Amino acid sequence: MALCMQHSSVPTERLLESECVLAVLEFATAEQAVSLAPDPRRIVTGLPVLAGDGLREVWRTSRPVRSGWDGAVHWAHDGEALFAATIADASPARDLEAVTHQVWRRLLQLCRKMGFRHVVRAWNHVPRINGGEGDRERYRLFCAGRYRALTDHGYVSRRYSAASAVGNVGDALVVYLLASRVPGRHVENPRQVSAYAYPRQYGPRPPSFARATAKAWRDALHLYVSGTASIVGHQSAARGDVAGQLSVTFANIGRLLSAAEVPGNERLDVLRVYVRDPADIETTMAVVGEYTPSASVAYLRADICRSELALEIEGVMQQKLSGSGRVE
Ligand code: 3EB
């Protein structure tokens, strides 16, 4: 089996029995999560499930996995792909910029130390992401802390990877990432201003991510599509109109997939759909189902980083490669 990601409803404990599992990401709040023997491959995201195929997301590989903790950082790798994660208290009394800087610094230090110097995908779950006003808005503080840690580690904008940043439930900032010894290929969207070039009105430091990252692993070709929302240029589109935001979002994803020029498949096969208001779930499921009838979809309750955005969609396109590097 090649490196692959899937949704699963098998209990986490059972999934972790396999030594080829790199990571299990649980869609649950800390309160909902059952207590299990500690395992560095398990991450509780703080994102509740609204509907869909996935109660958890599993990353599997064909080779045995080594895993452990380095201080607060969970890690697991198969020699080629590293999964690293960390969780920190981001309750309102704490300085979110400083907490984020420390979390990202620890993750990047671990990646460097273990020889996986290239982040290819990152997920950020930020409690109360829309809290705070103006430049004290929590998403802006988060962006400043992440930017500083990436800059400290020599990451310039052309090395930023695909990412998502959404609001979770609870007090824990949860960040996890996939890193490689060999860089991926980052892709921007011609319909959108690159996030790292957003104008000053969105905050003192821009969001540090690429719209997508393509990665050729030894036995699989992956395209990681970042959280994508109803943004055209740098402006939010279709405010107050969920169906309109879905249509702009899928137009953005469509344009990104063609810009990525990945051979073969033209559709995402595993999606996460983040929905702000549970009342929008039916409209959302109807439109997503029409756009992508055969994909595996997890619908998650999350706040989106701009308060006018009702939803955000991310996904992965995966193809197995034969030994010669050909798409099967
Ligand atoms: C946007 O396009 C919407 O800060 O890592 C999407 C994906 C968004 C990733 C991030 C933010 C991030 O600006 C928000």
mmCIF file of C-alpha atoms and ligand atoms in Angstrom:
data_model
loop_
_atom_site.group_PDB
_atom_site.id
_atom_site.type_symbol
_atom_site.label_atom_id
_atom_site.label_comp_id
_atom_site.label_asym_id
_atom_site.label_seq_id
_atom_site.Cartn_x
_atom_site.Cartn_y
_atom_site.Cartn_z
ATOM 1 C CA MET A 1 0.000 0.000 0.000
ATOM 2 C CA ALA A 2 1.257 3.430 -0.890
ATOM 3 C CA LEU A 3 1.221 6.456 1.404
ATOM 4 C CA CYS A 4 -2.462 7.331 1.568
ATOM 5 C CA MET A 5 -5.054 9.222 3.535
ATOM 6 C CA GLN A 6 -8.639 8.117 4.140
ATOM 7 C CA HIS A 7 -11.575 8.767 6.411
ATOM 8 C CA SER A 8 -12.436 6.007 8.832
ATOM 9 C CA SER A 9 -15.004 5.106 11.433
ATOM 10 C CA VAL A 10 -12.888 2.336 12.957
ATOM 11 C CA PRO A 11 -12.061 3.142 16.600
ATOM 12 C CA THR A 12 -8.746 4.948 17.016
ATOM 13 C CA GLU A 13 -7.437 2.259 19.346
ATOM 14 C CA ARG A 14 -7.885 -0.351 16.607
ATOM 15 C CA LEU A 15 -6.290 1.840 13.928
ATOM 16 C CA LEU A 16 -3.236 2.405 16.103
ATOM 17 C CA GLU A 17 -2.644 -1.355 16.359
ATOM 18 C CA SER A 18 -1.188 -1.200 12.853
ATOM 19 C CA GLU A 19 2.460 -0.281 12.691
ATOM 20 C CA CYS A 20 1.890 1.245 9.235
ATOM 21 C CA VAL A 21 -0.318 4.038 10.578
ATOM 22 C CA LEU A 22 1.448 7.416 10.599
ATOM 23 C CA ALA A 23 -1.332 9.510 12.098
ATOM 24 C CA VAL A 24 -4.943 9.408 13.231
ATOM 25 C CA LEU A 25 -6.652 12.796 13.342
ATOM 26 C CA GLU A 26 -9.818 12.639 15.381
ATOM 27 C CA PHE A 27 -12.711 14.898 14.522
ATOM 28 C CA ALA A 28 -13.896 15.485 18.064
ATOM 29 C CA THR A 29 -13.614 18.032 20.821
ATOM 30 C CA ALA A 30 -11.335 17.288 23.765
ATOM 31 C CA GLU A 31 -14.487 16.620 25.802
ATOM 32 C CA GLN A 32 -15.909 14.150 23.276
ATOM 33 C CA ALA A 33 -12.660 12.215 22.865
ATOM 34 C CA VAL A 34 -12.345 8.937 24.733
ATOM 35 C CA SER A 35 -9.276 8.502 26.892
ATOM 36 C CA LEU A 36 -6.718 6.084 25.497
ATOM 37 C CA ALA A 37 -3.166 5.060 26.271
ATOM 38 C CA PRO A 38 -0.965 7.897 24.957
ATOM 39 C CA ASP A 39 0.238 7.385 21.375
ATOM 40 C CA PRO A 40 2.167 10.116 19.522
ATOM 41 C CA ARG A 41 0.310 9.262 16.310
ATOM 42 C CA ARG A 42 -3.059 10.281 17.758
ATOM 43 C CA ILE A 43 -4.265 13.887 17.546
ATOM 44 C CA VAL A 44 -7.589 15.195 18.827
ATOM 45 C CA THR A 45 -8.355 18.168 16.580
ATOM 46 C CA GLY A 46 -11.063 19.976 18.572
ATOM 47 C CA LEU A 47 -13.255 19.958 15.438
ATOM 48 C CA PRO A 48 -16.722 18.411 15.899
ATOM 49 C CA VAL A 49 -18.275 16.355 13.096
ATOM 50 C CA LEU A 50 -21.523 17.625 11.580
ATOM 51 C CA ALA A 51 -22.030 14.879 8.977
ATOM 52 C CA GLY A 52 -20.287 12.792 6.378
ATOM 53 C CA ASP A 53 -17.953 9.852 6.047
ATOM 54 C CA GLY A 54 -15.249 10.631 8.510
ATOM 55 C CA LEU A 55 -15.075 10.524 12.246
ATOM 56 C CA ARG A 56 -11.346 10.433 11.850
ATOM 57 C CA GLU A 57 -8.694 10.768 9.165
ATOM 58 C CA VAL A 58 -6.010 8.108 8.893
ATOM 59 C CA TRP A 59 -2.634 8.431 7.186
ATOM 60 C CA ARG A 60 -1.129 5.049 6.296
ATOM 61 C CA THR A 61 2.132 4.050 4.695
ATOM 62 C CA SER A 62 3.569 0.823 3.299
ATOM 63 C CA ARG A 63 6.533 0.858 5.612
ATOM 64 C CA PRO A 64 6.888 0.486 9.374
ATOM 65 C CA VAL A 65 6.568 3.676 11.329
ATOM 66 C CA ARG A 66 8.771 4.959 14.113
ATOM 67 C CA SER A 67 7.182 7.406 16.485
ATOM 68 C CA GLY A 68 7.771 9.278 19.708
ATOM 69 C CA TRP A 69 7.648 12.531 21.604
ATOM 70 C CA ASP A 70 10.227 15.278 21.615
ATOM 71 C CA GLY A 71 9.082 17.476 24.484
ATOM 72 C CA ALA A 72 5.625 18.654 23.485
ATOM 73 C CA VAL A 73 5.940 17.554 19.850
ATOM 74 C CA HIS A 74 4.425 14.285 18.660
ATOM 75 C CA TRP A 75 6.224 12.740 15.695
ATOM 76 C CA ALA A 76 5.953 9.682 13.450
ATOM 77 C CA HIS A 77 7.785 8.831 10.235
ATOM 78 C CA ASP A 78 8.368 6.008 7.782
ATOM 79 C CA GLY A 79 11.763 7.269 6.581
ATOM 80 C CA GLU A 80 10.210 9.349 3.810
ATOM 81 C CA ALA A 81 7.238 11.215 5.315
ATOM 82 C CA LEU A 82 7.149 12.799 8.765
ATOM 83 C CA PHE A 83 3.985 13.689 10.634
ATOM 84 C CA ALA A 84 4.552 16.126 13.497
ATOM 85 C CA ALA A 85 2.021 17.706 15.810
ATOM 86 C CA THR A 86 1.775 19.825 18.884
ATOM 87 C CA ILE A 87 -0.925 21.240 21.102
ATOM 88 C CA ALA A 88 -0.645 24.286 23.347
ATOM 89 C CA ASP A 89 -2.834 26.207 25.747
ATOM 90 C CA ALA A 90 -4.289 29.178 23.838
ATOM 91 C CA SER A 91 -6.854 30.270 26.407
ATOM 92 C CA PRO A 92 -7.795 33.982 26.334
ATOM 93 C CA ALA A 93 -5.349 34.962 29.101
ATOM 94 C CA ARG A 94 -2.367 33.869 26.979
ATOM 95 C CA ASP A 95 -0.565 35.810 24.253
ATOM 96 C CA LEU A 96 -1.626 33.984 21.083
ATOM 97 C CA GLU A 97 1.172 35.444 18.957
ATOM 98 C CA ALA A 98 3.778 34.130 21.418
ATOM 99 C CA VAL A 99 2.054 30.744 21.814
ATOM 100 C CA THR A 100 1.863 30.310 18.023
ATOM 101 C CA HIS A 101 5.482 31.322 17.575
ATOM 102 C CA GLN A 102 6.572 28.757 20.134
ATOM 103 C CA VAL A 103 4.399 25.979 18.649
ATOM 104 C CA TRP A 104 5.642 26.579 15.112
ATOM 105 C CA ARG A 105 9.245 26.973 16.297
ATOM 106 C CA ARG A 106 9.114 23.620 18.087
ATOM 107 C CA LEU A 107 7.624 21.906 15.045
ATOM 108 C CA LEU A 108 10.174 23.376 12.635
ATOM 109 C CA GLN A 109 13.048 22.526 15.005
ATOM 110 C CA LEU A 110 11.887 18.924 15.160
ATOM 111 C CA CYS A 111 11.582 18.745 11.356
ATOM 112 C CA ARG A 112 15.105 20.111 10.981
ATOM 113 C CA LYS A 113 16.565 17.823 13.628
ATOM 114 C CA MET A 114 15.035 14.710 12.047
ATOM 115 C CA GLY A 115 16.083 15.722 8.528
ATOM 116 C CA PHE A 116 12.631 16.494 7.120
ATOM 117 C CA ARG A 117 13.295 20.092 6.167
ATOM 118 C CA HIS A 118 10.389 20.640 3.800
ATOM 119 C CA VAL A 119 6.852 21.124 5.084
ATOM 120 C CA VAL A 120 4.380 19.976 2.419
ATOM 121 C CA ARG A 121 1.067 20.445 4.281
ATOM 122 C CA ALA A 122 0.072 22.087 7.563
ATOM 123 C CA TRP A 123 -3.177 22.329 9.542
ATOM 124 C CA ASN A 124 -3.829 24.959 12.198
ATOM 125 C CA HIS A 125 -6.801 24.898 14.555
ATOM 126 C CA VAL A 126 -7.103 28.147 16.470
ATOM 127 C CA PRO A 127 -9.542 28.592 19.378
ATOM 128 C CA ARG A 128 -11.793 31.717 19.087
ATOM 129 C CA ILE A 129 -10.181 32.526 15.730
ATOM 130 C CA ASN A 130 -12.537 35.497 15.115
ATOM 131 C CA GLY A 131 -12.064 37.008 18.585
ATOM 132 C CA GLY A 132 -10.359 40.390 19.084
ATOM 133 C CA GLU A 133 -10.558 43.596 17.064
ATOM 134 C CA GLY A 134 -8.423 45.130 14.317
ATOM 135 C CA ASP A 135 -4.781 44.083 14.492
ATOM 136 C CA ARG A 136 -5.509 42.319 17.822
ATOM 137 C CA GLU A 137 -7.800 39.886 16.042
ATOM 138 C CA ARG A 138 -6.737 36.385 17.049
ATOM 139 C CA TYR A 139 -6.252 35.144 13.471
ATOM 140 C CA ARG A 140 -3.897 38.098 12.862
ATOM 141 C CA LEU A 141 -1.951 37.306 16.043
ATOM 142 C CA PHE A 142 -1.724 33.697 14.917
ATOM 143 C CA CYS A 143 -0.463 34.788 11.451
ATOM 144 C CA ALA A 144 2.203 36.994 13.060
ATOM 145 C CA GLY A 145 3.495 34.167 15.290
ATOM 146 C CA ARG A 146 3.583 31.630 12.437
ATOM 147 C CA TYR A 147 5.278 34.134 10.098
ATOM 148 C CA ARG A 148 8.001 34.844 12.672
ATOM 149 C CA ALA A 149 8.726 31.147 13.289
ATOM 150 C CA LEU A 150 8.860 30.365 9.552
ATOM 151 C CA THR A 151 11.119 33.363 8.924
ATOM 152 C CA ASP A 152 13.440 32.332 11.808
ATOM 153 C CA HIS A 153 13.796 28.956 10.082
ATOM 154 C CA GLY A 154 14.624 30.436 6.693
ATOM 155 C CA TYR A 155 11.259 29.800 5.065
ATOM 156 C CA VAL A 156 10.565 32.471 2.428
ATOM 157 C CA SER A 157 7.204 32.776 0.668
ATOM 158 C CA ARG A 158 8.083 30.523 -2.269
ATOM 159 C CA ARG A 159 8.688 27.693 0.240
ATOM 160 C CA TYR A 160 5.357 28.071 2.048
ATOM 161 C CA SER A 161 3.232 24.931 1.819
ATOM 162 C CA ALA A 162 -0.453 24.200 1.504
ATOM 163 C CA ALA A 163 -2.288 24.856 4.784
ATOM 164 C CA SER A 164 -5.561 25.420 6.549
ATOM 165 C CA ALA A 165 -6.350 27.646 9.509
ATOM 166 C CA VAL A 166 -9.789 27.336 11.075
ATOM 167 C CA GLY A 167 -11.334 27.808 14.497
ATOM 168 C CA ASN A 168 -11.735 24.807 16.787
ATOM 169 C CA VAL A 169 -13.611 24.209 20.046
ATOM 170 C CA GLY A 170 -11.862 24.474 23.413
ATOM 171 C CA ASP A 171 -8.678 26.252 24.508
ATOM 172 C CA ALA A 172 -6.035 24.270 22.616
ATOM 173 C CA LEU A 173 -4.116 25.562 19.620
ATOM 174 C CA VAL A 174 -3.624 22.377 17.590
ATOM 175 C CA VAL A 175 -1.047 22.371 14.788
ATOM 176 C CA TYR A 176 0.044 19.345 12.763
ATOM 177 C CA LEU A 177 2.006 18.990 9.577
ATOM 178 C CA LEU A 178 3.430 16.632 7.015
ATOM 179 C CA ALA A 179 7.087 17.124 6.061
ATOM 180 C CA SER A 180 9.502 15.562 3.613
ATOM 181 C CA ARG A 181 13.231 15.219 3.023
ATOM 182 C CA VAL A 182 12.670 16.390 -0.578
ATOM 183 C CA PRO A 183 10.637 19.529 -1.358
ATOM 184 C CA GLY A 184 7.156 19.500 -2.867
ATOM 185 C CA ARG A 185 5.996 21.841 -5.633
ATOM 186 C CA HIS A 186 3.851 24.733 -4.433
ATOM 187 C CA VAL A 187 1.038 26.081 -6.571
ATOM 188 C CA GLU A 188 -0.800 29.432 -6.534
ATOM 189 C CA ASN A 189 -4.303 30.207 -7.812
ATOM 190 C CA PRO A 190 -4.614 32.654 -10.747
ATOM 191 C CA ARG A 191 -8.079 33.703 -9.456
ATOM 192 C CA GLN A 192 -6.695 34.693 -6.055
ATOM 193 C CA VAL A 193 -3.964 36.997 -4.791
ATOM 194 C CA SER A 194 -1.350 34.815 -3.068
ATOM 195 C CA ALA A 195 -2.162 34.876 0.651
ATOM 196 C CA TYR A 196 1.426 35.881 1.475
ATOM 197 C CA ALA A 197 0.894 38.970 -0.737
ATOM 198 C CA TYR A 198 -2.440 40.076 0.769
ATOM 199 C CA PRO A 199 -2.544 43.866 1.315
ATOM 200 C CA ARG A 200 -1.991 45.435 4.751
ATOM 201 C CA GLN A 201 -5.733 45.756 5.465
ATOM 202 C CA TYR A 202 -5.789 42.040 6.430
ATOM 203 C CA GLY A 203 -3.172 42.432 9.139
ATOM 204 C CA PRO A 204 0.440 43.332 9.936
ATOM 205 C CA ARG A 205 1.745 39.948 8.746
ATOM 206 C CA PRO A 206 0.196 38.046 5.863
ATOM 207 C CA PRO A 207 -0.924 34.413 6.130
ATOM 208 C CA SER A 208 2.048 32.148 5.284
ATOM 209 C CA PHE A 209 0.733 29.449 2.977
ATOM 210 C CA ALA A 210 0.533 28.292 -0.639
ATOM 211 C CA ARG A 211 -2.799 27.503 -2.327
ATOM 212 C CA ALA A 212 -1.687 23.910 -2.972
ATOM 213 C CA THR A 213 1.349 21.653 -2.786
ATOM 214 C CA ALA A 214 2.021 18.752 -5.159
ATOM 215 C CA LYS A 215 4.216 16.020 -3.764
ATOM 216 C CA ALA A 216 5.646 12.978 -5.517
ATOM 217 C CA TRP A 217 6.281 10.394 -2.834
ATOM 218 C CA ARG A 218 8.134 7.187 -3.725
ATOM 219 C CA ASP A 219 4.911 5.304 -4.390
ATOM 220 C CA ALA A 220 2.212 7.983 -4.634
ATOM 221 C CA LEU A 221 1.511 11.328 -6.217
ATOM 222 C CA HIS A 222 -0.421 13.679 -3.938
ATOM 223 C CA LEU A 223 -1.903 17.120 -4.380
ATOM 224 C CA TYR A 224 -2.762 18.901 -1.152
ATOM 225 C CA VAL A 225 -5.311 21.662 -1.706
ATOM 226 C CA SER A 226 -5.325 24.288 1.051
ATOM 227 C CA GLY A 227 -8.417 25.505 2.796
ATOM 228 C CA THR A 228 -10.231 27.331 -0.017
ATOM 229 C CA ALA A 229 -12.974 29.868 0.550
ATOM 230 C CA SER A 230 -15.079 32.395 -1.321
ATOM 231 C CA ILE A 231 -12.238 34.838 -1.977
ATOM 232 C CA VAL A 232 -11.618 36.360 -5.396
ATOM 233 C CA GLY A 233 -8.487 38.481 -5.735
ATOM 234 C CA HIS A 234 -8.117 39.240 -2.032
ATOM 235 C CA GLN A 235 -11.772 40.094 -1.356
ATOM 236 C CA SER A 236 -14.504 37.963 0.159
ATOM 237 C CA ALA A 237 -17.267 37.264 -2.355
ATOM 238 C CA ALA A 238 -20.972 36.364 -1.927
ATOM 239 C CA ARG A 239 -21.301 37.642 1.652
ATOM 240 C CA GLY A 240 -24.366 36.288 3.415
ATOM 241 C CA ASP A 241 -25.025 33.773 0.610
ATOM 242 C CA VAL A 242 -23.987 30.193 1.378
ATOM 243 C CA ALA A 243 -24.860 28.766 -2.049
ATOM 244 C CA GLY A 244 -22.973 31.665 -3.662
ATOM 245 C CA GLN A 245 -19.912 31.043 -1.479
ATOM 246 C CA LEU A 246 -19.968 27.347 -2.384
ATOM 247 C CA SER A 247 -20.048 28.168 -6.055
ATOM 248 C CA VAL A 248 -17.125 30.646 -5.809
ATOM 249 C CA THR A 249 -15.175 28.146 -3.681
ATOM 250 C CA PHE A 250 -15.596 25.325 -6.207
ATOM 251 C CA ALA A 251 -14.677 27.691 -9.035
ATOM 252 C CA ASN A 252 -11.500 28.513 -7.084
ATOM 253 C CA ILE A 253 -10.722 24.831 -6.544
ATOM 254 C CA GLY A 254 -11.363 24.057 -10.220
ATOM 255 C CA ARG A 255 -8.968 26.780 -11.352
ATOM 256 C CA LEU A 256 -6.356 25.650 -8.835
ATOM 257 C CA LEU A 257 -6.546 22.033 -10.019
ATOM 258 C CA SER A 258 -5.939 23.106 -13.598
ATOM 259 C CA ALA A 259 -3.070 25.400 -12.535
ATOM 260 C CA ALA A 260 -1.496 22.483 -10.627
ATOM 261 C CA GLU A 261 -1.143 20.424 -13.832
ATOM 262 C CA VAL A 262 -1.137 17.104 -12.035
ATOM 263 C CA PRO A 263 -1.576 14.296 -14.590
ATOM 264 C CA GLY A 264 -4.570 11.967 -14.526
ATOM 265 C CA ASN A 265 -7.402 12.500 -12.106
ATOM 266 C CA GLU A 266 -9.048 15.938 -12.096
ATOM 267 C CA ARG A 267 -11.022 15.633 -8.871
ATOM 268 C CA LEU A 268 -10.295 15.736 -5.182
ATOM 269 C CA ASP A 269 -10.926 12.340 -3.644
ATOM 270 C CA VAL A 270 -10.953 13.159 0.084
ATOM 271 C CA LEU A 271 -12.410 16.445 1.323
ATOM 272 C CA ARG A 272 -12.924 18.319 4.536
ATOM 273 C CA VAL A 273 -15.731 20.857 4.464
ATOM 274 C CA TYR A 274 -15.604 23.349 7.346
ATOM 275 C CA VAL A 275 -19.011 24.887 8.065
ATOM 276 C CA ARG A 276 -19.476 27.855 10.400
ATOM 277 C CA ASP A 277 -23.230 27.589 11.039
ATOM 278 C CA PRO A 278 -24.736 24.099 11.448
ATOM 279 C CA ALA A 279 -27.961 25.512 9.926
ATOM 280 C CA ASP A 280 -26.102 25.625 6.559
ATOM 281 C CA ILE A 281 -25.303 21.913 6.513
ATOM 282 C CA GLU A 282 -28.113 20.802 4.196
ATOM 283 C CA THR A 283 -27.436 23.386 1.506
ATOM 284 C CA THR A 284 -23.744 22.631 1.805
ATOM 285 C CA MET A 285 -24.139 18.866 1.533
ATOM 286 C CA ALA A 286 -26.407 19.181 -1.492
ATOM 287 C CA VAL A 287 -23.945 21.372 -3.414
ATOM 288 C CA VAL A 288 -20.840 19.391 -2.408
ATOM 289 C CA GLY A 289 -22.596 16.123 -3.320
ATOM 290 C CA GLU A 290 -23.411 17.471 -6.754
ATOM 291 C CA TYR A 291 -19.914 18.766 -7.390
ATOM 292 C CA THR A 292 -18.135 15.671 -6.213
ATOM 293 C CA PRO A 293 -20.486 12.665 -5.923
ATOM 294 C CA SER A 294 -17.823 9.997 -5.386
ATOM 295 C CA ALA A 295 -15.497 11.778 -2.940
ATOM 296 C CA SER A 296 -15.224 10.922 0.710
ATOM 297 C CA VAL A 297 -16.297 14.031 2.637
ATOM 298 C CA ALA A 298 -16.100 15.022 6.295
ATOM 299 C CA TYR A 299 -18.322 17.964 7.275
ATOM 300 C CA LEU A 300 -16.838 19.679 10.309
ATOM 301 C CA ARG A 301 -18.067 22.530 12.515
ATOM 302 C CA ALA A 302 -15.475 25.300 12.435
ATOM 303 C CA ASP A 303 -15.166 29.059 12.403
ATOM 304 C CA ILE A 304 -13.511 30.429 9.268
ATOM 305 C CA CYS A 305 -10.720 33.017 9.555
ATOM 306 C CA ARG A 306 -12.781 35.913 8.119
ATOM 307 C CA SER A 307 -16.083 36.402 9.941
ATOM 308 C CA GLU A 308 -18.005 36.963 6.686
ATOM 309 C CA LEU A 309 -16.996 33.549 5.332
ATOM 310 C CA ALA A 310 -19.513 30.750 5.937
ATOM 311 C CA LEU A 311 -17.399 27.819 4.832
ATOM 312 C CA GLU A 312 -14.041 26.573 3.614
ATOM 313 C CA ILE A 313 -13.116 23.427 1.669
ATOM 314 C CA GLU A 314 -9.832 21.542 1.445
ATOM 315 C CA GLY A 315 -8.899 18.262 -0.107
ATOM 316 C CA VAL A 316 -6.398 15.765 -1.340
ATOM 317 C CA MET A 317 -5.965 14.157 -4.743
ATOM 318 C CA GLN A 318 -4.035 10.873 -4.505
ATOM 319 C CA GLN A 319 -2.664 8.528 -7.127
ATOM 320 C CA LYS A 320 -0.633 5.397 -6.641
ATOM 321 C CA LEU A 321 2.603 5.219 -8.570
ATOM 322 C CA SER A 322 4.179 2.102 -9.985
ATOM 323 C CA GLY A 323 7.818 1.461 -9.093
ATOM 324 C CA SER A 324 8.869 3.368 -12.209
ATOM 325 C CA GLY A 325 7.086 6.528 -11.089
ATOM 326 C CA ARG A 326 4.177 6.052 -13.513
ATOM 327 C CA VAL A 327 0.606 6.799 -12.491
ATOM 328 C CA GLU A 328 -1.330 3.540 -12.123
HETATM 329 C C1 3EB B 1 -7.870 32.540 2.631
HETATM 330 O O1 3EB B 1 -7.832 32.093 1.485
HETATM 331 C C2 3EB B 1 -8.842 31.851 3.553
HETATM 332 O O2 3EB B 1 -3.852 31.015 7.340
HETATM 333 O O3 3EB B 1 -3.132 28.998 6.857
HETATM 334 C C3 3EB B 1 -7.175 29.362 4.032
HETATM 335 C C4 3EB B 1 -6.138 28.433 4.100
HETATM 336 C C5 3EB B 1 -7.167 30.466 4.857
HETATM 337 C C6 3EB B 1 -5.092 28.620 5.006
HETATM 338 C C7 3EB B 1 -3.945 29.939 6.744
HETATM 339 C C8 3EB B 1 -6.116 30.645 5.755
HETATM 340 C C9 3EB B 1 -5.079 29.733 5.827
HETATM 341 O O4 3EB B 1 -7.192 33.514 3.008
HETATM 342 C C10 3EB B 1 -8.277 31.457 4.836
#
